[in-house]
Coordinates of C-alpha atoms in Angstrom, one line a residue:
M1 CA 157.0 -142.2 195.4
R2 CA 159.5 -141.8 192.5
I3 CA 161.0 -138.3 192.4
A4 CA 163.1 -136.7 189.7
Y5 CA 165.4 -133.7 190.3
L6 CA 166.6 -131.4 187.6
D7 CA 169.9 -129.7 188.5
C8 CA 170.0 -126.7 186.2
F9 CA 173.5 -125.4 187.1
S10 CA 174.1 -124.8 183.4
G11 CA 170.5 -123.9 182.5
I12 CA 168.2 -126.1 180.5
S13 CA 167.1 -126.5 176.8
G14 CA 164.9 -128.9 175.1
D15 CA 167.7 -131.0 173.6
M16 CA 169.5 -131.1 176.9
F17 CA 166.4 -132.4 178.6
L18 CA 166.0 -135.1 175.9
G19 CA 169.7 -136.1 176.4
A20 CA 169.2 -136.5 180.1
L21 CA 166.1 -138.7 179.5
V22 CA 168.0 -141.0 177.2
D23 CA 170.9 -141.2 179.7
A24 CA 168.3 -142.1 182.4
G25 CA 167.1 -145.1 180.4
V26 CA 164.5 -143.9 177.9
S27 CA 165.1 -145.8 174.7
P28 CA 166.2 -143.6 171.7
E29 CA 163.9 -145.8 169.6
I30 CA 160.9 -144.3 171.5
F31 CA 162.0 -140.9 170.4
E32 CA 162.5 -142.0 166.9
E33 CA 159.0 -143.5 166.8
T34 CA 157.6 -140.3 168.3
V35 CA 159.2 -138.1 165.6
A36 CA 158.0 -140.4 162.9
A37 CA 154.5 -140.3 164.3
L38 CA 154.5 -136.5 164.1
N39 CA 155.3 -136.7 160.4
I40 CA 156.8 -133.2 160.2
G41 CA 160.0 -133.9 158.2
A42 CA 162.4 -134.3 161.2
R43 CA 164.7 -136.9 162.7
L44 CA 166.8 -137.3 165.8
E45 CA 170.4 -138.4 166.4
C46 CA 171.6 -139.4 169.9
A47 CA 175.3 -139.8 170.7
K48 CA 177.6 -140.1 173.8
V49 CA 179.8 -137.0 174.2
M50 CA 182.2 -135.6 176.7
R51 CA 181.6 -132.2 178.5
G52 CA 184.2 -131.1 180.9
G53 CA 185.5 -134.6 181.2
M54 CA 182.1 -136.1 182.0
S55 CA 180.1 -138.5 179.8
A56 CA 176.7 -137.3 178.7
V57 CA 174.1 -137.9 175.9
K58 CA 173.7 -135.3 173.1
V59 CA 170.5 -135.2 171.1
D60 CA 170.5 -133.4 167.8
V61 CA 167.4 -132.5 165.8
Y62 CA 167.5 -132.5 162.0
V63 CA 164.8 -130.8 159.9
D64 CA 164.9 -131.6 156.2
G65 CA 168.4 -132.9 156.6
Q66 CA 169.6 -129.7 158.3
K67 CA 171.2 -129.8 161.8
D68 CA 172.0 -126.2 162.4
L69 CA 168.5 -124.9 163.2
P70 CA 167.3 -121.4 164.0
R71 CA 166.4 -120.7 167.6
E72 CA 162.6 -120.9 168.1
V73 CA 161.0 -117.6 167.0
F74 CA 157.4 -116.5 167.6
L75 CA 155.6 -114.1 165.3
A76 CA 152.4 -112.3 166.5
Q77 CA 149.8 -112.3 163.7
E78 CA 149.1 -108.6 163.9
H79 CA 152.8 -107.5 164.1
Q80 CA 154.2 -106.8 160.6
H81 CA 157.9 -107.0 160.8
D82 CA 160.9 -108.3 158.8
H83 CA 164.0 -109.4 160.8
S84 CA 167.1 -110.9 159.4
H85 CA 169.3 -112.6 162.0
D86 CA 172.9 -113.6 161.4
H87 CA 174.0 -115.2 164.6
Q88 CA 177.6 -115.5 163.6
S89 CA 178.2 -111.8 163.1
P90 CA 180.7 -110.0 165.3
S91 CA 178.0 -107.6 166.5
H92 CA 176.0 -110.4 167.9
S93 CA 177.0 -110.6 171.6
H94 CA 175.1 -113.8 172.3
E95 CA 176.4 -117.1 171.3
H96 CA 173.7 -119.7 171.6
D97 CA 174.9 -122.3 174.0
H98 CA 172.7 -125.3 173.9
S99 CA 170.6 -126.6 171.2
H100 CA 171.5 -125.0 167.9
E101 CA 174.4 -123.0 166.6
H102 CA 173.5 -120.9 163.6
A103 CA 175.6 -120.7 160.4
H104 CA 173.1 -118.9 158.2
S105 CA 170.7 -116.0 158.1
H106 CA 166.9 -116.4 158.1
T107 CA 164.3 -113.8 157.2
H108 CA 160.7 -113.7 158.3
E109 CA 158.8 -112.0 155.5
S110 CA 155.3 -112.4 156.9
P111 CA 153.9 -113.0 160.3
G112 CA 151.6 -115.6 158.7
H113 CA 154.7 -117.7 157.8
G114 CA 154.8 -120.5 160.2
R115 CA 152.7 -122.8 162.4
G116 CA 150.1 -121.5 164.9
L117 CA 149.0 -123.3 168.1
T118 CA 145.8 -124.6 166.4
E119 CA 147.8 -126.4 163.8
I120 CA 150.4 -127.6 166.3
R121 CA 147.6 -129.0 168.6
A122 CA 146.1 -130.9 165.6
I123 CA 149.5 -132.4 164.6
I124 CA 150.0 -133.6 168.2
Q125 CA 146.4 -134.9 168.6
N126 CA 146.7 -136.9 165.3
A127 CA 150.1 -138.5 166.3
D128 CA 150.2 -142.1 167.5
I129 CA 151.6 -141.3 170.9
P130 CA 150.2 -142.0 174.5
A131 CA 147.2 -139.8 175.4
A132 CA 149.0 -138.5 178.6
A133 CA 152.0 -137.4 176.5
K134 CA 149.7 -135.5 174.1
K135 CA 148.1 -133.7 177.0
T136 CA 151.5 -132.7 178.4
S137 CA 152.9 -131.7 175.0
I138 CA 149.9 -129.4 174.3
K139 CA 150.1 -127.9 177.8
I140 CA 153.8 -127.1 177.3
F141 CA 153.1 -125.5 173.9
E142 CA 150.2 -123.5 175.3
A143 CA 152.5 -122.2 178.1
L144 CA 155.0 -121.2 175.5
G145 CA 152.4 -119.5 173.3
A146 CA 150.7 -117.8 176.3
A147 CA 154.1 -116.3 177.3
E148 CA 154.8 -114.9 173.8
A149 CA 151.2 -113.7 173.4
E150 CA 151.4 -111.6 176.6
I151 CA 154.7 -110.1 175.4
H152 CA 153.1 -109.2 172.0
G153 CA 149.8 -108.0 173.5
T154 CA 147.8 -110.6 171.6
T155 CA 146.2 -114.0 172.1
P156 CA 148.0 -117.4 172.1
D157 CA 146.1 -118.6 169.0
K158 CA 147.5 -115.6 167.1
V159 CA 151.1 -116.4 167.9
H160 CA 153.0 -118.4 165.2
F161 CA 156.2 -120.3 165.3
H162 CA 158.8 -119.7 162.6
E163 CA 158.3 -122.7 160.3
V164 CA 161.6 -124.5 161.0
G165 CA 161.6 -123.4 164.6
A166 CA 158.1 -124.9 165.1
V167 CA 159.3 -128.3 163.9
D168 CA 162.3 -128.2 166.2
A169 CA 160.2 -127.1 169.2
M170 CA 157.6 -129.8 168.4
V171 CA 160.3 -132.5 168.4
D172 CA 161.8 -131.3 171.7
I173 CA 158.5 -130.9 173.5
V174 CA 156.6 -134.0 172.3
C175 CA 159.6 -136.2 172.8
A176 CA 160.1 -134.7 176.3
A177 CA 156.4 -135.5 177.1
V178 CA 156.8 -139.1 175.8
G179 CA 160.0 -139.6 177.7
V180 CA 158.5 -138.3 180.9
E181 CA 155.6 -140.7 180.5
A182 CA 158.1 -143.6 180.0
L183 CA 160.0 -142.9 183.2
A184 CA 156.8 -142.9 185.3
I185 CA 157.9 -140.2 187.7
D186 CA 155.5 -139.1 190.4
E187 CA 157.0 -135.7 191.1
W188 CA 159.5 -133.4 189.3
V189 CA 161.5 -131.0 191.3
C190 CA 163.8 -128.3 189.9
S191 CA 166.8 -126.5 191.3
P192 CA 167.2 -122.7 191.0
L193 CA 168.0 -122.1 187.3
N194 CA 171.2 -120.5 186.0
V195 CA 169.9 -118.3 183.2
G196 CA 173.3 -117.1 182.0
G197 CA 173.9 -113.5 180.9
G198 CA 174.8 -111.2 178.0
T199 CA 172.3 -110.4 175.2
V200 CA 170.3 -112.4 172.7
K201 CA 169.0 -111.4 169.3
C202 CA 165.4 -112.5 168.6
A203 CA 162.2 -111.4 166.9
H204 CA 162.0 -108.5 169.4
G205 CA 165.5 -107.2 168.6
T206 CA 168.6 -107.4 170.8
L207 CA 167.6 -107.9 174.4
P208 CA 169.3 -109.0 177.7
V209 CA 169.3 -112.6 178.8
P210 CA 166.9 -114.1 179.8
A211 CA 164.8 -113.6 176.7
P212 CA 161.3 -112.2 177.2
A213 CA 159.4 -115.5 176.8
T214 CA 161.9 -117.3 179.1
L215 CA 161.5 -114.6 181.8
K216 CA 157.7 -114.9 181.6
L217 CA 157.7 -118.7 181.8
L218 CA 160.1 -118.6 184.8
N219 CA 157.8 -116.2 186.8
R220 CA 158.1 -117.1 190.5
A221 CA 160.9 -119.7 189.8
P222 CA 164.2 -119.1 191.6
V223 CA 166.8 -118.0 189.1
Y224 CA 170.4 -116.5 189.1
S225 CA 173.1 -115.6 186.6
S226 CA 176.5 -117.2 186.8
G227 CA 179.3 -118.2 184.4
P228 CA 179.5 -117.6 180.7
Q229 CA 177.6 -114.6 179.3
V230 CA 175.4 -116.6 177.0
E231 CA 171.8 -117.7 177.1
L232 CA 171.6 -120.9 179.3
V233 CA 167.8 -121.3 179.6
T234 CA 165.9 -121.4 176.3
P235 CA 162.2 -120.7 176.0
T236 CA 161.6 -124.4 175.3
G237 CA 163.5 -125.4 178.3
A238 CA 161.7 -122.9 180.5
A239 CA 158.3 -124.1 179.2
I240 CA 159.2 -127.7 180.0
V241 CA 160.2 -126.8 183.6
S242 CA 157.1 -124.5 184.1
V243 CA 154.7 -127.4 183.3
L244 CA 156.5 -130.4 184.8
C245 CA 158.0 -128.9 188.0
H246 CA 155.6 -127.6 190.7
R247 CA 158.4 -127.4 193.3
F248 CA 161.7 -125.5 193.2
A249 CA 164.1 -126.6 196.0
S250 CA 167.5 -127.7 196.9
F251 CA 168.4 -131.4 196.4
P252 CA 165.5 -133.4 197.9
A253 CA 165.8 -136.2 200.4
M254 CA 165.8 -139.5 198.4
T255 CA 167.4 -142.8 197.9
I256 CA 169.2 -142.3 194.5
E257 CA 168.3 -144.8 191.8
K258 CA 170.3 -143.2 189.0
A259 CA 171.9 -139.9 187.8
S260 CA 172.0 -139.0 184.1
Y261 CA 173.3 -136.1 182.1
G262 CA 172.1 -134.3 178.9
A263 CA 174.7 -132.3 177.0
G264 CA 174.5 -128.8 175.5
T265 CA 176.2 -127.9 172.2
R266 CA 178.9 -125.6 173.5
E267 CA 181.8 -126.3 175.9
F268 CA 182.6 -123.9 178.7
P269 CA 186.0 -123.5 180.4
D270 CA 184.7 -123.2 183.9
H271 CA 182.0 -125.8 184.1
P272 CA 180.6 -128.8 182.1
N273 CA 177.6 -127.7 179.9
L274 CA 175.2 -130.3 181.3
L275 CA 171.8 -130.8 182.7
R276 CA 171.8 -133.4 185.5
L277 CA 168.7 -135.5 186.2
T278 CA 168.6 -137.5 189.4
I279 CA 165.9 -140.1 190.0
G280 CA 165.1 -141.9 193.2
E281 CA 162.6 -142.8 195.9
A282 CA 161.4 -139.9 198.0
A283 CA 162.4 -140.1 201.7
E284 CA 158.8 -140.0 202.8
A285 CA 158.3 -143.4 201.3
L286 CA 161.4 -145.1 202.6
G287 CA 160.2 -146.2 206.0
P288 CA 161.4 -145.7 209.6
N289 CA 165.1 -146.1 209.0
A290 CA 165.3 -143.6 206.1
P291 CA 167.8 -140.8 206.3
S292 CA 166.0 -137.6 207.0
A293 CA 166.7 -133.9 206.4
A294 CA 164.8 -130.6 206.1
S295 CA 163.7 -129.6 202.6
N296 CA 163.2 -126.1 201.3
D297 CA 160.5 -124.9 199.0
T298 CA 158.5 -121.7 198.1
I299 CA 154.9 -121.2 199.0
A300 CA 152.4 -118.5 198.4
V301 CA 150.8 -116.6 201.3
L302 CA 147.4 -115.1 200.6
E303 CA 145.8 -112.7 203.1
A304 CA 142.5 -110.8 203.2
N305 CA 141.0 -108.5 205.9
L306 CA 137.3 -109.3 206.6
D307 CA 135.1 -107.0 208.7
D308 CA 131.6 -107.7 207.3
L309 CA 131.5 -111.5 206.9
S310 CA 129.4 -113.9 209.0
P311 CA 131.5 -116.3 211.1
Q312 CA 129.5 -119.2 209.6
V313 CA 130.4 -118.1 206.1
L314 CA 134.0 -117.6 207.1
G315 CA 134.1 -121.1 208.6
Y316 CA 132.6 -122.6 205.4
A317 CA 135.1 -120.7 203.2
M318 CA 138.0 -122.0 205.3
E319 CA 136.8 -125.6 205.0
K320 CA 136.4 -125.2 201.2
L321 CA 139.9 -123.7 200.8
L322 CA 141.4 -126.7 202.5
A323 CA 139.3 -129.1 200.5
E324 CA 140.5 -127.4 197.3
G325 CA 144.2 -127.9 198.1
A326 CA 145.3 -125.2 200.4
L327 CA 148.3 -126.2 202.6
D328 CA 146.8 -124.5 205.6
V329 CA 144.1 -122.0 206.4
F330 CA 143.6 -119.9 209.6
S331 CA 142.1 -116.7 210.7
I332 CA 143.2 -114.1 213.4
P333 CA 140.7 -111.8 215.1
V334 CA 141.6 -108.1 214.7
Q335 CA 140.1 -104.7 215.5
M336 CA 139.6 -102.9 212.3
K337 CA 138.7 -99.3 211.3
K338 CA 135.8 -97.7 213.0
N339 CA 136.5 -100.2 215.9
R340 CA 134.7 -103.0 214.0
P341 CA 135.7 -106.5 215.0
G342 CA 137.1 -108.5 212.1
A343 CA 139.4 -111.2 211.0
I344 CA 142.5 -111.7 208.9
L345 CA 142.1 -114.8 206.7
T346 CA 145.5 -116.4 205.8
V347 CA 145.9 -119.1 203.2
L348 CA 149.1 -121.0 202.6
A349 CA 149.3 -122.5 199.2
K350 CA 151.5 -124.1 196.6
T351 CA 152.5 -121.3 194.2
E352 CA 150.8 -123.0 191.2
D353 CA 147.5 -123.1 193.2
A354 CA 147.6 -119.4 194.3
D355 CA 145.6 -117.9 191.5
R356 CA 142.9 -120.6 191.7
L357 CA 142.6 -120.2 195.5
S358 CA 142.5 -116.4 195.2
K359 CA 139.4 -116.7 193.0
L360 CA 137.8 -118.9 195.6
I361 CA 138.5 -116.4 198.3
F362 CA 136.8 -113.7 196.2
A363 CA 133.9 -115.9 195.5
E364 CA 133.3 -117.1 199.1
T365 CA 134.1 -114.0 201.1
T366 CA 133.3 -110.3 201.0
T367 CA 136.9 -109.1 200.5
L368 CA 137.7 -106.6 197.8
G369 CA 141.4 -107.3 197.8
I370 CA 143.9 -110.1 198.5
R371 CA 147.6 -109.6 199.5
R372 CA 150.0 -112.1 198.1
R373 CA 153.6 -112.8 198.8
D374 CA 155.9 -115.7 198.1
E375 CA 157.9 -117.1 201.1
H376 CA 160.6 -119.7 201.5
R377 CA 159.9 -122.4 204.1
Q378 CA 161.9 -125.2 205.6
V379 CA 160.0 -128.4 206.1
L380 CA 161.1 -131.4 208.1
I381 CA 160.8 -134.7 206.2
R382 CA 157.8 -136.7 207.6
R383 CA 156.7 -140.3 207.5
W384 CA 153.8 -142.3 208.7
Q385 CA 153.9 -145.2 211.2
S386 CA 150.9 -147.2 212.1
V387 CA 150.3 -148.4 215.7
D388 CA 147.5 -150.7 217.1
T389 CA 145.4 -149.4 219.9
T390 CA 142.6 -151.1 221.9
W391 CA 140.1 -149.6 219.5
G392 CA 141.9 -150.0 216.2
P393 CA 144.9 -148.7 214.2
V394 CA 146.1 -145.1 214.3
R395 CA 148.7 -143.5 212.1
I396 CA 151.5 -141.5 213.8
K397 CA 153.1 -138.7 211.9
V398 CA 156.9 -138.7 212.7
A399 CA 159.3 -135.9 211.8
N400 CA 163.0 -136.1 212.1
I401 CA 166.1 -134.2 211.1
N402 CA 169.7 -135.5 210.8
G403 CA 168.6 -139.0 211.9
S404 CA 167.0 -137.8 215.2
I405 CA 163.2 -137.8 215.8
S406 CA 162.2 -134.2 216.5
N407 CA 158.4 -134.6 216.7
Y408 CA 155.6 -137.1 216.6
A409 CA 151.8 -136.9 216.9
P410 CA 148.8 -139.2 216.3
E411 CA 146.7 -138.4 213.3
Y412 CA 143.6 -136.5 214.6
E413 CA 141.2 -137.9 212.0
D414 CA 142.1 -141.5 212.8
C415 CA 141.6 -140.9 216.5
R416 CA 138.4 -138.9 216.1
K417 CA 136.9 -141.7 213.9
L418 CA 137.8 -144.4 216.5
A419 CA 136.5 -142.3 219.4
K420 CA 133.2 -141.8 217.6
E421 CA 132.8 -145.4 216.5
K422 CA 133.8 -146.9 219.9
Q423 CA 132.1 -144.3 222.1
V424 CA 135.3 -143.5 224.1
P425 CA 136.9 -140.2 225.0
L426 CA 139.1 -138.8 222.2
R427 CA 141.9 -138.0 224.6
N428 CA 142.0 -141.7 225.6
V429 CA 142.6 -142.8 222.0
M430 CA 145.2 -140.2 221.4
Q431 CA 147.1 -141.0 224.6
E432 CA 147.2 -144.7 224.0
A433 CA 148.3 -144.2 220.4
I434 CA 151.3 -142.1 221.7
Q435 CA 152.1 -144.8 224.3
Q436 CA 152.0 -147.6 221.7
Y437 CA 154.3 -145.5 219.4
L438 CA 156.8 -144.9 222.2
R439 CA 156.9 -148.7 223.0
T440 CA 157.5 -149.4 219.3
A441 CA 160.2 -146.7 219.0
K442 CA 162.1 -148.2 222.0
N443 CA 162.2 -151.6 220.4

């Protein structure tokens, strides 16, 4: 399995992500063809630059020949306001660090001025780009629109991009989706994100970093603030991460294929303003001699107290939760109020599956409330090894840490299937599978 790791020690923006993709091997011509297919009056320029003594790729977006673009701005349809932003004024405490430095003022005279999600979807759907990239692009834009809509108290289809900002965001997002498709990555993993600090001026006025849309998009992602007091994670960068990355963790166990760097606009004295992208083969797929370590991730824990549910229905609900993607499901018998016997249903889930599985718990049980918490877990890297028994092959799950095997066990379903087919005791199959594995391990 090919895995890609985003190291956001200096945040992430759309153009930094594109730079990292180009440095990782995505042809700039692919991006140029993508921008041409959108037909929105934009073009790209890619160049090698130095940041903190390190080589990286810088991607610049030009709209109508103009390089210094305004930061993406959303306008809610029902909000009538007129803001003028001069990002070079002394009173402006936020210096935009990544994509676009601003040397002009721009005024939004009407909330209807700009592109809405409906028009943006149509432009993407009509573009001659891969279908999977269209789907990813629209999903990222919808995440961006949903975040702003919630902030404004409106609906995503009533949120509009500032006209120039919409073009800029479309280039970043659609090219990102096309580049991701070209790299053929199986899983994207992201580090904790450095959001920066200070304040930023936007359509909502002067607000602390991270901006409201960024904060909403990074809900449940691990973040921190370090270094320069500027905005390090832009809304576009946050939207890309929120859609692509379903796991936030420290550097995953992998055999490294390549490391690439996308550059931000500004240079900082204390660290290079870069986004690092590392691509490799996940340790689980490397075989018995792969280096192993424990990985860390965040999972959702869902709990519900049940005191009026049939055991048969509870058993069915647990089976369905597992079938729908829960990492684990179990119940604990408890004595509840009025001395009624009951059970605590606990579901471990990926954070992105928590809402969906919560709905399933409400639908399949009698609970009126679900407790949820996010917890960090440490997981040993595991691999499969097949052994031959008298009755057929059985997979052995092997876990190890720091190069030493810490646990091994035959796959229950494999053993159960053979026991049923061959009419032999299940324990005999499991015992022989373990013996065969130990013989193989010694050799």
